[in-house]
Amino acid sequence: MERTLILVKPDGVQRGLTGEIIGRFEQRGLKMVGMKFMQMSPALAEEHYGVHKERPFYNSLVEYIISGPIVAMVWEGKDAIAAARSTMGATNPVAAAPGTIRGDLGMEIGRNLVHGSDSPENAVKEVNLFFNADELVDWARTTDSWIRE
Ligand code: DAT
Ligand code: MG
């Protein structure tokens, strides 16, 4: 079982797409185990996006992610990381397939609505960066046997 960190970025919140974006993951069959509405501090943003520190877009990326509130979530499931990323679509919304969050709702790489962890190692790091263990809920979903064999 994998867990992945998903963020509805500030543009998603400002545009009133929070419910739409959460619904995509919910309808896919992933299970939510944690959620909070928050605004990222510069320190948290710099840690979260530390891997991109040398990239030319780093400063605008950090400015964007701290510019307003976000919704941070942890979603669980077998292959949760890959499933969430395919539901998100390609990083650049213009290249993202229709049917994906970014492909249906976005137009610009710097306003791509959603973050999702990209590997099991980063998922663990990112989940721990945003959530304490006691903020994550272990629960049995009664529909699980209709989603998974
Ligand atoms: P993803 O969010 O799909 O995992 P990433 O980890 O490569 O993509 O990059 C993190 C964010 O940085 C991405 O969501 C948007 C921004 N970004 C990535 N590449 C960019 C580029 N070439 N120009 C501007 N922003 C970029
Ligand atoms: Mg990434």
XYZ file of C-alpha atoms and ligand atoms in Angstrom:
176
model
C 0.000 0.000 0.000
C 1.358 3.408 -0.963
C 0.615 6.884 0.290
C 1.149 10.050 -1.724
C 1.108 13.750 -0.901
C -1.292 15.757 -3.045
C -1.594 19.541 -2.923
C -4.333 21.655 -4.446
C -2.121 24.619 -5.275
C -3.172 28.271 -4.682
C -4.655 28.652 -8.186
C -6.899 25.646 -7.600
C -8.177 27.119 -4.335
C -8.579 30.655 -5.779
C -10.447 29.363 -8.833
C -12.889 27.363 -6.714
C -11.633 24.055 -8.108
C -10.825 22.438 -4.761
C -13.900 20.209 -4.760
C -13.457 19.291 -8.426
C -9.819 18.301 -7.882
C -10.492 16.311 -4.714
C -13.369 14.592 -6.530
C -11.047 13.361 -9.285
C -8.921 11.428 -6.789
C -11.947 10.251 -4.847
C -13.738 8.981 -7.958
C -10.578 7.276 -9.194
C -10.693 5.040 -6.114
C -7.879 6.418 -4.010
C -8.639 6.692 -0.301
C -8.080 9.941 1.592
C -6.249 9.485 4.883
C -5.378 13.114 5.676
C -6.350 16.647 4.688
C -5.657 20.205 5.836
C -6.313 23.743 4.589
C -3.222 25.847 5.155
C -0.870 28.444 3.735
C 2.703 27.277 3.201
C 5.490 29.244 4.872
C 8.530 30.230 2.788
C 10.573 27.725 4.817
C 8.183 24.861 4.066
C 8.073 25.838 0.378
C 11.859 25.914 0.159
C 12.082 22.483 1.739
C 9.284 21.022 -0.392
C 10.769 22.348 -3.647
C 14.438 22.028 -2.579
C 15.167 19.637 -5.476
C 14.401 22.453 -7.923
C 16.639 25.033 -6.217
C 19.000 25.386 -9.206
C 16.237 25.597 -11.817
C 15.480 29.000 -13.411
C 11.825 28.816 -12.367
C 12.569 28.122 -8.681
C 11.886 31.625 -7.324
C 8.575 32.002 -9.139
C 7.608 28.465 -8.114
C 8.148 29.267 -4.418
C 6.372 32.639 -4.743
C 3.397 30.927 -6.384
C 3.071 28.111 -3.866
C 3.123 30.489 -0.861
C 0.883 33.098 -2.537
C -2.365 31.810 -1.028
C -3.919 28.911 0.803
C -3.586 25.348 -0.397
C -5.232 22.047 0.461
C -2.722 19.377 1.491
C -3.862 15.779 1.386
C -2.589 12.245 1.737
C -4.193 9.643 -0.492
C -3.656 5.908 -0.054
C -3.945 2.881 -2.283
C -2.013 0.255 -4.197
C 0.118 2.171 -6.733
C -1.281 5.416 -5.300
C 1.680 7.479 -6.541
C 1.381 6.457 -10.204
C -2.419 6.522 -10.119
C -2.448 10.044 -8.695
C 0.089 11.270 -11.237
C -1.884 9.884 -14.154
C -5.017 11.555 -12.787
C -3.033 14.847 -12.519
C -1.661 14.722 -16.070
C 1.614 16.026 -17.499
C 3.432 18.874 -15.737
C 2.613 21.328 -18.544
C -1.183 21.539 -18.770
C -1.003 22.327 -22.484
C 0.607 18.907 -23.016
C -1.567 17.108 -20.478
C -4.142 14.686 -21.845
C -7.810 15.614 -21.780
C -9.468 13.814 -18.893
C -6.646 14.687 -16.521
C -6.882 17.482 -13.948
C -4.234 19.606 -15.649
C -5.459 18.763 -19.162
C -9.049 19.678 -18.350
C -8.538 22.662 -16.063
C -5.147 24.275 -16.787
C -3.342 26.325 -19.424
C 0.089 27.189 -17.981
C 2.987 25.251 -16.406
C 3.309 27.874 -13.657
C -0.389 27.484 -12.799
C -0.771 23.730 -12.966
C -3.194 23.386 -10.071
C -1.932 20.312 -8.322
C 1.134 18.616 -6.846
C 1.666 14.886 -6.418
C 4.660 12.961 -5.089
C 6.744 11.329 -7.832
C 8.368 8.323 -6.089
C 7.903 6.198 -2.957
C 10.948 7.847 -1.311
C 9.712 11.377 -2.018
C 6.174 10.453 -1.003
C 7.332 9.406 2.474
C 9.432 12.576 2.808
C 6.629 14.846 1.611
C 3.893 13.229 3.698
C 6.095 13.665 6.790
C 6.858 17.264 5.843
C 3.162 18.211 5.811
C 1.581 15.840 8.336
C 2.217 14.451 11.789
C 1.459 10.752 12.232
C -1.570 11.554 14.411
C -3.112 13.639 11.611
C -3.421 10.589 9.344
C -6.412 8.299 9.748
C -6.383 4.531 9.314
C -9.840 3.574 8.193
C -11.605 0.771 6.347
C -13.694 1.835 3.375
C -16.765 -0.323 2.825
C -16.525 0.037 -0.976
C -12.932 -1.234 -1.198
C -13.925 -4.653 -2.569
C -15.701 -2.904 -5.480
C -12.557 -0.940 -6.355
C -9.899 -3.637 -5.831
C -9.988 -7.370 -6.505
P 5.429 17.934 -11.338
O 4.680 18.996 -10.573
O 4.626 17.436 -12.519
O 5.950 16.837 -10.475
P 8.177 18.913 -11.427
O 8.382 18.214 -10.135
O 9.138 18.618 -12.531
O 6.695 18.667 -12.002
O 8.224 20.484 -11.202
C 7.605 21.042 -10.057
C 6.824 22.256 -10.480
O 7.716 23.238 -11.011
C 5.828 21.996 -11.603
O 4.585 21.538 -11.113
C 5.713 23.334 -12.251
C 7.103 23.915 -12.093
N 7.912 23.699 -13.303
C 8.479 22.530 -13.701
N 9.143 22.674 -14.845
C 8.995 23.986 -15.196
C 9.440 24.786 -16.297
N 10.183 24.269 -17.264
N 9.078 26.092 -16.300
C 8.326 26.634 -15.323
N 7.872 25.936 -14.257
C 8.200 24.633 -14.197
Mg 7.364 16.905 -8.952
